[in-house]
CSV table of N, CA and C in Angstrom, one decimal:
chain,number,residue,atom,x,y,z
Y,606,MET,N,0.8,-1.2,0.0
Y,606,MET,CA,0.0,0.0,0.0
Y,606,MET,C,0.9,1.3,0.0
Y,607,ILE,N,0.5,2.2,-0.8
Y,607,ILE,CA,1.3,3.4,-0.9
Y,607,ILE,C,0.9,4.4,0.2
Y,608,ASP,N,2.0,4.9,0.9
Y,608,ASP,CA,1.8,5.9,2.0
Y,608,ASP,C,2.6,7.1,1.6
Y,609,ASN,N,1.9,8.1,1.2
Y,609,ASN,CA,2.6,9.3,0.6
Y,609,ASN,C,2.2,10.6,1.5
Y,610,LYS,N,2.6,10.5,2.7
Y,610,LYS,CA,2.2,11.6,3.7
Y,610,LYS,C,3.0,12.9,3.5
Y,611,ILE,N,2.3,14.0,3.9
Y,611,ILE,CA,2.9,15.3,3.9
Y,611,ILE,C,3.1,15.7,5.4
Y,612,THR,N,4.4,16.1,5.7
Y,612,THR,CA,4.6,16.6,7.1
Y,612,THR,C,4.9,18.1,7.1
Y,613,ILE,N,5.4,18.6,6.0
Y,613,ILE,CA,5.6,20.1,5.9
Y,613,ILE,C,4.4,20.7,5.3
Y,614,LYS,N,3.7,21.4,6.2
Y,614,LYS,CA,2.4,22.1,5.8
Y,614,LYS,C,2.4,23.5,6.1
Y,615,GLY,N,1.7,24.3,5.4
Y,615,GLY,CA,1.5,25.7,5.7
Y,615,GLY,C,2.6,26.6,5.2
Y,616,ASP,N,3.5,26.1,4.3
Y,616,ASP,CA,4.5,27.0,3.7
Y,616,ASP,C,4.0,27.4,2.4
Y,617,ALA,N,3.6,28.7,2.2
Y,617,ALA,CA,2.9,29.1,1.0
Y,617,ALA,C,3.7,28.8,-0.3
Y,618,VAL,N,5.0,29.0,-0.3
Y,618,VAL,CA,5.8,28.8,-1.5
Y,618,VAL,C,5.8,27.3,-1.8
Y,619,VAL,N,6.0,26.5,-0.8
Y,619,VAL,CA,6.0,25.0,-1.0
Y,619,VAL,C,4.6,24.6,-1.5
Y,620,ASP,N,3.6,25.1,-0.9
Y,620,ASP,CA,2.2,24.8,-1.4
Y,620,ASP,C,2.0,25.1,-2.8
Y,621,ILE,N,2.5,26.3,-3.3
Y,621,ILE,CA,2.3,26.7,-4.7
Y,621,ILE,C,3.1,25.8,-5.6
Y,622,GLN,N,4.4,25.5,-5.2
Y,622,GLN,CA,5.2,24.6,-6.0
Y,622,GLN,C,4.5,23.2,-6.1
Y,623,ARG,N,4.1,22.7,-5.0
Y,623,ARG,CA,3.4,21.4,-5.0
Y,623,ARG,C,2.2,21.4,-5.9
Y,624,GLY,N,1.4,22.5,-5.8
Y,624,GLY,CA,0.2,22.6,-6.7
Y,624,GLY,C,0.6,22.6,-8.2
Y,625,ALA,N,1.7,23.3,-8.6
Y,625,ALA,CA,2.2,23.3,-9.9
Y,625,ALA,C,2.6,21.9,-10.4
Y,626,ILE,N,3.4,21.2,-9.5
Y,626,ILE,CA,3.8,19.9,-9.8
Y,626,ILE,C,2.7,18.9,-9.9
Y,627,GLU,N,1.7,19.0,-9.0
Y,627,GLU,CA,0.5,18.1,-9.1
Y,627,GLU,C,-0.3,18.4,-10.4
Y,628,HIS,N,-0.4,19.6,-10.8
Y,628,HIS,CA,-1.1,19.9,-12.1
Y,628,HIS,C,-0.4,19.3,-13.2
Y,629,ARG,N,0.9,19.4,-13.3
Y,629,ARG,CA,1.7,18.7,-14.4
Y,629,ARG,C,1.5,17.2,-14.3
Y,630,ALA,N,1.5,16.6,-13.1
Y,630,ALA,CA,1.3,15.2,-13.0
Y,630,ALA,C,-0.1,14.8,-13.4
Y,631,THR,N,-1.1,15.6,-13.2
Y,631,THR,CA,-2.4,15.3,-13.6
Y,631,THR,C,-2.5,15.2,-15.1
Y,632,TRP,N,-1.9,16.2,-15.8
Y,632,TRP,CA,-1.8,16.2,-17.3
Y,632,TRP,C,-1.2,14.8,-17.8
Y,633,THR,N,-0.1,14.5,-17.2
Y,633,THR,CA,0.6,13.3,-17.7
Y,633,THR,C,-0.2,12.1,-17.4
Y,634,GLY,N,-0.7,12.0,-16.2
Y,634,GLY,CA,-1.5,10.8,-15.8
Y,634,GLY,C,-2.7,10.6,-16.6
Y,635,LEU,N,-3.5,11.7,-16.9
Y,635,LEU,CA,-4.7,11.6,-17.7
Y,635,LEU,C,-4.3,11.3,-19.2
Y,636,THR,N,-3.2,11.9,-19.7
Y,636,THR,CA,-2.8,11.6,-21.0
Y,636,THR,C,-2.5,10.1,-21.2
Y,637,TYR,N,-1.8,9.6,-20.2
Y,637,TYR,CA,-1.5,8.1,-20.2
Y,637,TYR,C,-2.7,7.3,-20.2
Y,638,VAL,N,-3.6,7.6,-19.2
Y,638,VAL,CA,-4.8,6.8,-19.0
Y,638,VAL,C,-5.7,6.9,-20.3
Y,639,LYS,N,-5.9,8.0,-20.9
Y,639,LYS,CA,-6.7,8.2,-22.1
Y,639,LYS,C,-6.1,7.4,-23.2
Y,640,GLY,N,-4.8,7.4,-23.4
Y,640,GLY,CA,-4.1,6.7,-24.4
Y,640,GLY,C,-4.3,5.2,-24.2
Y,641,CYS,N,-4.2,4.7,-22.9
Y,641,CYS,CA,-4.4,3.3,-22.6
Y,641,CYS,C,-5.9,2.9,-22.9
Y,642,GLU,N,-6.8,3.8,-22.6
Y,642,GLU,CA,-8.2,3.5,-22.9
Y,642,GLU,C,-8.5,3.4,-24.4
Y,643,ALA,N,-7.6,4.1,-25.2
Y,643,ALA,CA,-7.8,4.0,-26.7
Y,643,ALA,C,-7.0,2.8,-27.2
Y,644,GLY,N,-6.4,2.0,-26.4
Y,644,GLY,CA,-5.7,0.8,-26.8
Y,644,GLY,C,-4.2,1.1,-27.2
Y,645,LEU,N,-3.7,2.2,-26.7
Y,645,LEU,CA,-2.3,2.6,-27.1
Y,645,LEU,C,-1.4,2.6,-26.0
Y,646,THR,N,-1.5,1.6,-25.1
Y,646,THR,CA,-0.7,1.6,-23.9
Y,646,THR,C,0.8,1.6,-24.2
Y,647,LYS,N,1.3,0.8,-25.0
Y,647,LYS,CA,2.7,0.8,-25.3
Y,647,LYS,C,3.2,2.1,-26.0
Y,648,GLU,N,2.4,2.5,-26.9
Y,648,GLU,CA,2.7,3.8,-27.6
Y,648,GLU,C,2.8,5.0,-26.6
Y,649,MET,N,1.8,5.0,-25.7
Y,649,MET,CA,1.7,6.1,-24.7
Y,649,MET,C,2.9,6.1,-23.8
Y,650,GLU,N,3.3,4.9,-23.3
Y,650,GLU,CA,4.5,4.9,-22.5
Y,650,GLU,C,5.7,5.3,-23.2
Y,651,GLN,N,5.9,4.9,-24.4
Y,651,GLN,CA,7.0,5.3,-25.2
Y,651,GLN,C,7.1,6.8,-25.5
Y,652,ILE,N,5.9,7.4,-25.8
Y,652,ILE,CA,5.9,8.8,-26.1
Y,652,ILE,C,6.1,9.6,-24.9
Y,653,ILE,N,5.5,9.2,-23.8
Y,653,ILE,CA,5.7,10.0,-22.5
Y,653,ILE,C,7.2,9.9,-22.0
Y,654,ARG,N,7.7,8.7,-22.1
Y,654,ARG,CA,9.1,8.5,-21.7
Y,654,ARG,C,10.0,9.4,-22.6
Y,655,GLN,N,9.8,9.4,-23.9
Y,655,GLN,CA,10.6,10.2,-24.8
Y,655,GLN,C,10.5,11.7,-24.4
Y,656,ALA,N,9.3,12.2,-24.2
Y,656,ALA,CA,9.1,13.6,-23.9
Y,656,ALA,C,9.7,13.9,-22.5
Y,657,VAL,N,9.5,13.1,-21.5
Y,657,VAL,CA,10.0,13.4,-20.2
Y,657,VAL,C,11.5,13.3,-20.2
Y,658,SER,N,12.1,12.4,-20.9
Y,658,SER,CA,13.5,12.3,-21.0
Y,658,SER,C,14.1,13.5,-21.7
Y,659,GLU,N,13.5,14.0,-22.8
Y,659,GLU,CA,14.0,15.2,-23.5
Y,659,GLU,C,13.8,16.4,-22.6
Y,660,THR,N,12.8,16.5,-21.8
Y,660,THR,CA,12.6,17.6,-20.8
Y,660,THR,C,13.8,17.5,-19.8
Y,661,GLY,N,14.1,16.4,-19.3
Y,661,GLY,CA,15.2,16.2,-18.4
Y,661,GLY,C,16.5,16.7,-19.0
Y,662,LYS,N,16.8,16.2,-20.2
Y,662,LYS,CA,18.0,16.6,-20.9
Y,662,LYS,C,18.1,18.1,-21.1
Y,663,THR,N,17.0,18.8,-21.5
Y,663,THR,CA,16.9,20.2,-21.6
Y,663,THR,C,17.2,20.9,-20.3
Y,664,GLN,N,16.5,20.4,-19.2
Y,664,GLN,CA,16.6,21.0,-17.9
Y,664,GLN,C,18.1,20.8,-17.4
Y,665,GLY,N,18.6,19.6,-17.7
Y,665,GLY,CA,20.0,19.3,-17.3
Y,665,GLY,C,21.0,20.2,-17.9
Y,666,ALA,N,20.8,20.5,-19.2
Y,666,ALA,CA,21.7,21.4,-19.9
Y,666,ALA,C,21.7,22.8,-19.3
Y,667,GLY,N,20.5,23.3,-18.9
Y,667,GLY,CA,20.3,24.5,-18.2
Y,667,GLY,C,21.0,24.6,-16.8
Y,668,ILE,N,20.9,23.5,-16.1
Y,668,ILE,CA,21.5,23.4,-14.8
Y,668,ILE,C,23.0,23.4,-15.0
Y,669,LYS,N,23.5,22.6,-16.0
Y,669,LYS,CA,25.0,22.5,-16.2
Y,669,LYS,C,25.5,23.9,-16.6
Y,670,ALA,N,24.8,24.7,-17.3
Y,670,ALA,CA,25.2,26.0,-17.7
Y,670,ALA,C,25.3,27.0,-16.5
Y,671,LYS,N,24.4,26.8,-15.5
Y,671,LYS,CA,24.4,27.6,-14.3
Y,671,LYS,C,25.4,27.1,-13.2
Y,672,CYS,N,25.8,25.9,-13.3
Y,672,CYS,CA,26.6,25.3,-12.2
Y,672,CYS,C,28.0,25.7,-12.3
Y,673,PRO,N,28.6,26.4,-11.3
Y,673,PRO,CA,30.0,26.8,-11.4
Y,673,PRO,C,31.0,25.7,-11.6
Y,674,GLU,N,30.7,24.5,-11.0
Y,674,GLU,CA,31.6,23.4,-11.1
Y,674,GLU,C,30.8,22.1,-11.5
Y,675,PRO,N,30.4,22.0,-12.8
Y,675,PRO,CA,29.5,20.9,-13.1
Y,675,PRO,C,30.1,19.5,-12.9
Y,676,GLU,N,31.4,19.4,-12.8
Y,676,GLU,CA,32.0,18.1,-12.5
Y,676,GLU,C,31.9,17.7,-11.0
Y,677,ASN,N,31.5,18.7,-10.2
Y,677,ASN,CA,31.3,18.5,-8.7
Y,677,ASN,C,29.8,18.2,-8.5
Y,678,VAL,N,29.5,17.0,-8.1
Y,678,VAL,CA,28.1,16.6,-7.9
Y,678,VAL,C,27.4,17.4,-6.8
Y,679,SER,N,28.2,17.7,-5.7
Y,679,SER,CA,27.6,18.6,-4.7
Y,679,SER,C,27.2,19.9,-5.2
Y,680,CYS,N,28.0,20.5,-6.1
Y,680,CYS,CA,27.7,21.8,-6.7
Y,680,CYS,C,26.5,21.7,-7.5
Y,681,PHE,N,26.4,20.6,-8.3
Y,681,PHE,CA,25.2,20.3,-9.1
Y,681,PHE,C,24.0,20.3,-8.2
Y,682,ALA,N,24.0,19.6,-7.0
Y,682,ALA,CA,22.9,19.5,-6.1
Y,682,ALA,C,22.5,20.9,-5.6
Y,683,ASP,N,23.5,21.7,-5.3
Y,683,ASP,CA,23.2,23.1,-4.8
Y,683,ASP,C,22.5,23.9,-5.9
Y,684,THR,N,22.9,23.7,-7.2
Y,684,THR,CA,22.3,24.4,-8.3
Y,684,THR,C,20.9,23.9,-8.6
Y,685,PHE,N,20.7,22.6,-8.6
Y,685,PHE,CA,19.4,22.0,-9.0
Y,685,PHE,C,18.4,22.0,-7.9
Y,686,LEU,N,18.8,21.7,-6.7
Y,686,LEU,CA,17.9,21.5,-5.6
Y,686,LEU,C,17.8,22.6,-4.7
Y,687,SER,N,16.9,23.5,-4.9
Y,687,SER,CA,16.7,24.7,-4.1
Y,687,SER,C,16.1,24.3,-2.7
Y,688,PRO,N,16.3,25.1,-1.7
Y,688,PRO,CA,15.6,24.8,-0.4
Y,688,PRO,C,14.1,24.5,-0.6
Y,689,THR,N,13.5,25.3,-1.4
Y,689,THR,CA,12.0,25.1,-1.6
Y,689,THR,C,11.7,23.8,-2.3
Y,690,LEU,N,12.5,23.4,-3.3
Y,690,LEU,CA,12.3,22.1,-3.9
Y,690,LEU,C,12.5,20.9,-2.9
Y,691,LEU,N,13.6,21.1,-2.1
Y,691,LEU,CA,13.8,20.1,-1.1
Y,691,LEU,C,12.6,19.9,-0.1
Y,692,LYS,N,12.1,21.1,0.3
Y,692,LYS,CA,10.9,21.0,1.2
Y,692,LYS,C,9.7,20.5,0.5
Y,693,THR,N,9.5,20.8,-0.8
Y,693,THR,CA,8.4,20.3,-1.6
Y,693,THR,C,8.3,18.8,-1.6
Y,694,PHE,N,9.4,18.2,-1.8
Y,694,PHE,CA,9.5,16.7,-1.8
Y,694,PHE,C,9.9,16.1,-0.5
Y,695,GLU,N,10.0,17.0,0.5
Y,695,GLU,CA,10.5,16.6,1.9
Y,695,GLU,C,11.7,15.7,1.8
Y,696,ALA,N,12.7,16.2,1.0
Y,696,ALA,CA,13.9,15.5,0.7
Y,696,ALA,C,15.0,15.8,1.7
Y,697,THR,N,15.8,14.8,1.9
Y,697,THR,CA,17.0,14.9,2.8
Y,697,THR,C,18.2,14.3,2.1
Y,698,PHE,N,19.4,14.9,2.3
Y,698,PHE,CA,20.6,14.3,1.8
Y,698,PHE,C,21.1,13.2,2.7
Y,699,LYS,N,21.4,12.1,2.1
Y,699,LYS,CA,22.1,11.0,2.8
Y,699,LYS,C,23.6,11.0,2.6
Y,700,THR,N,23.9,11.4,1.3
Y,700,THR,CA,25.3,11.7,1.0
Y,700,THR,C,25.4,12.9,0.1
Y,701,LYS,N,26.3,13.8,0.3
Y,701,LYS,CA,26.5,14.9,-0.6
Y,701,LYS,C,28.0,15.3,-0.6
Y,702,ASN,N,28.6,14.9,-1.7
Y,702,ASN,CA,30.0,15.3,-1.9
Y,702,ASN,C,30.3,15.5,-3.3
Y,703,SER,N,31.6,15.7,-3.7
Y,703,SER,CA,32.0,16.0,-5.0
Y,703,SER,C,31.7,14.8,-6.0
Y,704,ASP,N,31.6,13.6,-5.5
Y,704,ASP,CA,31.4,12.4,-6.3
Y,704,ASP,C,30.0,11.9,-6.4
Y,705,ARG,N,29.2,12.2,-5.4
Y,705,ARG,CA,27.8,11.7,-5.5
Y,705,ARG,C,26.9,12.4,-4.5
Y,706,VAL,N,25.6,12.3,-4.9
Y,706,VAL,CA,24.6,12.8,-4.0
Y,706,VAL,C,23.5,11.7,-3.9
Y,707,ASP,N,23.2,11.4,-2.7
Y,707,ASP,CA,22.2,10.4,-2.4
Y,707,ASP,C,21.1,11.1,-1.6
Y,708,LEU,N,19.8,11.0,-2.1
Y,708,LEU,CA,18.7,11.7,-1.5
Y,708,LEU,C,17.6,10.7,-1.2
Y,709,GLU,N,16.9,11.1,-0.1
Y,709,GLU,CA,15.7,10.4,0.2
Y,709,GLU,C,14.5,11.4,0.1
Y,710,PHE,N,13.5,11.0,-0.6
Y,710,PHE,CA,12.3,11.9,-0.7
Y,710,PHE,C,11.2,11.2,0.1
Y,711,HIS,N,10.6,12.0,1.0
Y,711,HIS,CA,9.6,11.5,1.9
Y,711,HIS,C,8.2,11.8,1.4
Y,712,HIS,N,8.0,12.6,0.4
Y,712,HIS,CA,6.7,12.9,-0.2
Y,712,HIS,C,6.9,13.2,-1.7
Y,713,CYS,N,5.9,12.8,-2.5
Y,713,CYS,CA,5.9,13.1,-3.9
Y,713,CYS,C,4.6,13.7,-4.4
Y,714,PRO,N,4.7,15.0,-4.8
Y,714,PRO,CA,3.5,15.7,-5.3
Y,714,PRO,C,2.9,15.0,-6.5
Y,715,LEU,N,3.8,14.5,-7.4
Y,715,LEU,CA,3.3,13.8,-8.6
Y,715,LEU,C,2.4,12.6,-8.2
Y,716,LEU,N,2.9,11.8,-7.3
Y,716,LEU,CA,2.2,10.6,-6.8
Y,716,LEU,C,0.8,11.1,-6.2
Y,717,LYS,N,0.9,12.1,-5.4
Y,717,LYS,CA,-0.3,12.6,-4.8
Y,717,LYS,C,-1.4,12.9,-5.8
Y,718,ALA,N,-1.0,13.6,-6.9
Y,718,ALA,CA,-2.0,13.9,-8.0
Y,718,ALA,C,-2.5,12.6,-8.6
Y,719,TRP,N,-1.7,11.6,-8.9
Y,719,TRP,CA,-2.1,10.4,-9.5
Y,719,TRP,C,-3.1,9.6,-8.5
Y,720,GLN,N,-2.8,9.7,-7.2
Y,720,GLN,CA,-3.7,9.0,-6.3
Y,720,GLN,C,-5.0,9.8,-6.2
Y,721,GLU,N,-5.0,11.1,-6.3
Y,721,GLU,CA,-6.2,11.9,-6.3
Y,721,GLU,C,-7.1,11.6,-7.5
Y,722,LEU,N,-6.4,11.2,-8.6
Y,722,LEU,CA,-7.2,10.8,-9.8
Y,722,LEU,C,-7.8,9.5,-9.7
Y,723,GLY,N,-7.5,8.7,-8.6
Y,723,GLY,CA,-8.0,7.4,-8.4
Y,723,GLY,C,-7.3,6.3,-9.1
Y,724,LEU,N,-6.0,6.6,-9.6
Y,724,LEU,CA,-5.3,5.6,-10.3
Y,724,LEU,C,-4.8,4.5,-9.4
Y,725,ASP,N,-4.8,3.3,-9.9
Y,725,ASP,CA,-4.4,2.2,-9.1
Y,725,ASP,C,-2.9,2.2,-8.8
Y,726,ASP,N,-2.4,1.5,-7.8
Y,726,ASP,CA,-1.0,1.5,-7.4
Y,726,ASP,C,-0.1,1.1,-8.6
Y,727,GLY,N,-0.5,0.1,-9.4
Y,727,GLY,CA,0.4,-0.3,-10.5
Y,727,GLY,C,0.5,0.8,-11.5
Y,728,THR,N,-0.5,1.6,-11.8
Y,728,THR,CA,-0.4,2.7,-12.7
Y,728,THR,C,0.4,3.8,-12.1
Y,729,CYS,N,0.2,4.0,-10.8
Y,729,CYS,CA,1.1,5.1,-10.2
Y,729,CYS,C,2.5,4.7,-10.2
Y,730,GLU,N,2.8,3.4,-10.0
Y,730,GLU,CA,4.2,3.0,-10.1
Y,730,GLU,C,4.8,3.2,-11.5
Y,731,LYS,N,4.0,2.8,-12.5
Y,731,LYS,CA,4.4,3.0,-13.9
Y,731,LYS,C,4.7,4.5,-14.2
Y,732,LEU,N,3.7,5.3,-13.8
Y,732,LEU,CA,3.9,6.8,-14.1
Y,732,LEU,C,5.1,7.3,-13.3
Y,733,CYS,N,5.4,6.8,-12.1
Y,733,CYS,CA,6.5,7.3,-11.3
Y,733,CYS,C,7.8,7.0,-12.1
Y,734,ASP,N,7.9,5.7,-12.6
Y,734,ASP,CA,9.1,5.4,-13.4
Y,734,ASP,C,9.3,6.2,-14.6
Y,735,MET,N,8.2,6.5,-15.3
Y,735,MET,CA,8.2,7.4,-16.5
Y,735,MET,C,8.7,8.8,-16.1
Y,736,ALA,N,8.2,9.3,-15.0
Y,736,ALA,CA,8.6,10.6,-14.5
Y,736,ALA,C,10.1,10.6,-14.1
Y,737,MET,N,10.6,9.5,-13.7
Y,737,MET,CA,12.0,9.5,-13.3
Y,737,MET,C,12.9,9.6,-14.5
Y,738,ASP,N,12.3,9.4,-15.7
Y,738,ASP,CA,13.1,9.6,-17.0
Y,738,ASP,C,13.6,11.0,-17.1
Y,739,GLY,N,12.9,11.9,-16.4
Y,739,GLY,CA,13.3,13.3,-16.4
Y,739,GLY,C,14.6,13.5,-15.6
Y,740,ASP,N,14.7,12.8,-14.4
Y,740,ASP,CA,15.9,12.8,-13.6
Y,740,ASP,C,17.0,12.1,-14.3
Y,741,ARG,N,16.7,11.0,-15.0
Y,741,ARG,CA,17.7,10.3,-15.8
Y,741,ARG,C,18.3,11.2,-16.8
Y,742,GLY,N,17.4,11.9,-17.5
Y,742,GLY,CA,17.9,12.9,-18.5
Y,742,GLY,C,18.7,14.0,-18.0
Y,743,ILE,N,18.4,14.5,-16.8
Y,743,ILE,CA,19.2,15.5,-16.1
Y,743,ILE,C,20.6,14.9,-15.8
Y,744,ALA,N,20.6,13.7,-15.3
Y,744,ALA,CA,21.9,13.1,-15.0
Y,744,ALA,C,22.8,12.9,-16.3
Y,745,LYS,N,22.1,12.5,-17.3
Y,745,LYS,CA,22.8,12.3,-18.6
Y,745,LYS,C,23.4,13.6,-19.1
Y,746,ALA,N,22.6,14.7,-19.0
Y,746,ALA,CA,23.1,16.0,-19.5
Y,746,ALA,C,24.3,16.5,-18.7
Y,747,MET,N,24.3,16.1,-17.4
Y,747,MET,CA,25.4,16.5,-16.5
Y,747,MET,C,26.6,15.6,-16.7
Y,748,GLY,N,26.5,14.4,-17.3
Y,748,GLY,CA,27.5,13.5,-17.4
Y,748,GLY,C,27.6,12.5,-16.2
Y,749,TYR,N,26.5,12.4,-15.5
Y,749,TYR,CA,26.5,11.6,-14.3
Y,749,TYR,C,25.8,10.3,-14.5
Y,750,ASN,N,26.0,9.3,-13.6
Y,750,ASN,CA,25.1,8.1,-13.6
Y,750,ASN,C,24.0,8.4,-12.7
Y,751,PHE,N,22.9,7.7,-12.8
Y,751,PHE,CA,21.7,7.9,-12.0
Y,751,PHE,C,21.3,6.6,-11.5
Y,752,HIS,N,20.9,6.6,-10.2
Y,752,HIS,CA,20.3,5.3,-9.6
Y,752,HIS,C,19.0,5.6,-8.9
Y,753,LEU,N,18.0,4.9,-9.2
Y,753,LEU,CA,16.7,4.9,-8.5
Y,753,LEU,C,16.6,3.7,-7.7
Y,754,GLY,N,16.5,3.8,-6.4
Y,754,GLY,CA,16.3,2.7,-5.5
Y,754,GLY,C,14.8,2.5,-5.2
Y,755,ASP,N,14.5,2.5,-3.9
Y,755,ASP,CA,13.1,2.4,-3.5
Y,755,ASP,C,12.3,3.6,-4.0
Y,756,THR,N,11.0,3.4,-4.1
Y,756,THR,CA,10.1,4.5,-4.4
Y,756,THR,C,8.9,4.4,-3.5
Y,757,ILE,N,8.3,5.5,-3.2
Y,757,ILE,CA,7.0,5.6,-2.5
Y,757,ILE,C,6.0,4.9,-3.3
Y,758,ALA,N,6.0,5.1,-4.6
Y,758,ALA,CA,5.0,4.5,-5.5
Y,758,ALA,C,5.1,2.9,-5.5
Y,759,LYS,N,6.2,2.4,-5.1
Y,759,LYS,CA,6.3,0.9,-5.0
Y,759,LYS,C,5.8,0.5,-3.6
Y,760,GLY,N,5.4,1.4,-2.8
Y,760,GLY,CA,5.0,1.1,-1.4
Y,760,GLY,C,6.1,1.2,-0.4
Y,761,CYS,N,7.2,1.7,-0.8
Y,761,CYS,CA,8.3,1.9,0.2
Y,761,CYS,C,8.2,3.2,0.9
Y,762,LYS,N,8.9,3.3,2.0
Y,762,LYS,CA,8.8,4.5,2.9
Y,762,LYS,C,9.3,5.8,2.2
Y,763,THR,N,10.3,5.7,1.4
Y,763,THR,CA,10.9,6.8,0.7
Y,763,THR,C,11.3,6.5,-0.7
Y,764,CYS,N,11.6,7.5,-1.5
Y,764,CYS,CA,12.2,7.4,-2.8
Y,764,CYS,C,13.7,7.6,-2.6
Y,765,GLU,N,14.5,6.7,-3.1
Y,765,GLU,CA,16.0,6.8,-3.0
Y,765,GLU,C,16.5,7.2,-4.4
Y,766,VAL,N,17.1,8.4,-4.5
Y,766,VAL,CA,17.6,8.9,-5.8
Y,766,VAL,C,19.1,9.2,-5.6
Y,767,SER,N,19.9,8.8,-6.6
Y,767,SER,CA,21.4,9.1,-6.5
Y,767,SER,C,21.8,9.6,-7.8
Y,768,PHE,N,22.7,10.7,-7.8
Y,768,PHE,CA,23.4,11.2,-8.9
Y,768,PHE,C,24.9,10.9,-8.6
Y,769,ILE,N,25.6,10.3,-9.5
Y,769,ILE,CA,26.9,9.8,-9.3
Y,769,ILE,C,27.8,10.2,-10.4
Y,770,LYS,N,29.0,10.8,-10.0
Y,770,LYS,CA,29.9,11.2,-11.1
Y,770,LYS,C,30.2,10.1,-12.0
Y,771,GLY,N,30.1,10.4,-13.3
Y,771,GLY,CA,30.3,9.3,-14.3
Y,771,GLY,C,31.8,9.1,-14.5
Y,772,GLU,N,32.1,7.9,-15.1
Y,772,GLU,CA,33.5,7.6,-15.4
Y,772,GLU,C,33.9,8.2,-16.7
Y,773,LYS,N,35.1,8.7,-16.7
Y,773,LYS,CA,35.5,9.4,-18.0
Y,773,LYS,C,36.3,8.4,-18.8
């Protein structure tokens, strides 16, 4: 069973950001569901993955351009993960150094939107993995490896996300 609790409440900026992320997730979720209902399940997954991956690569290029030391994963984290974004996902650093960043996310606004649409756990898990293609694209643009461990959408307590300096 998916447990996607919110503990950070009443922060106006975080609430606005969560609302925007939930709105984006609603679009994606309904696009996928309507495509599946039309018999295009495989095609919808492929299209969404391609679009989200390209979005991540575009976002990653922008982050790389702003990052003073793009080869330093800690510097990347400081550039990419604002304090508001960390609060939005209730994320904490487990490791943060020049070679890698390991994060735990305790809440996911995307998942909240999919749950509010009444999507079953399996569909939420599928949409979560598709959404992670954005982070995979960011990592690729930065020249990093990406690892996704546990996810809340799989029924785990947290989402485990790692960005790791790539081998040259």
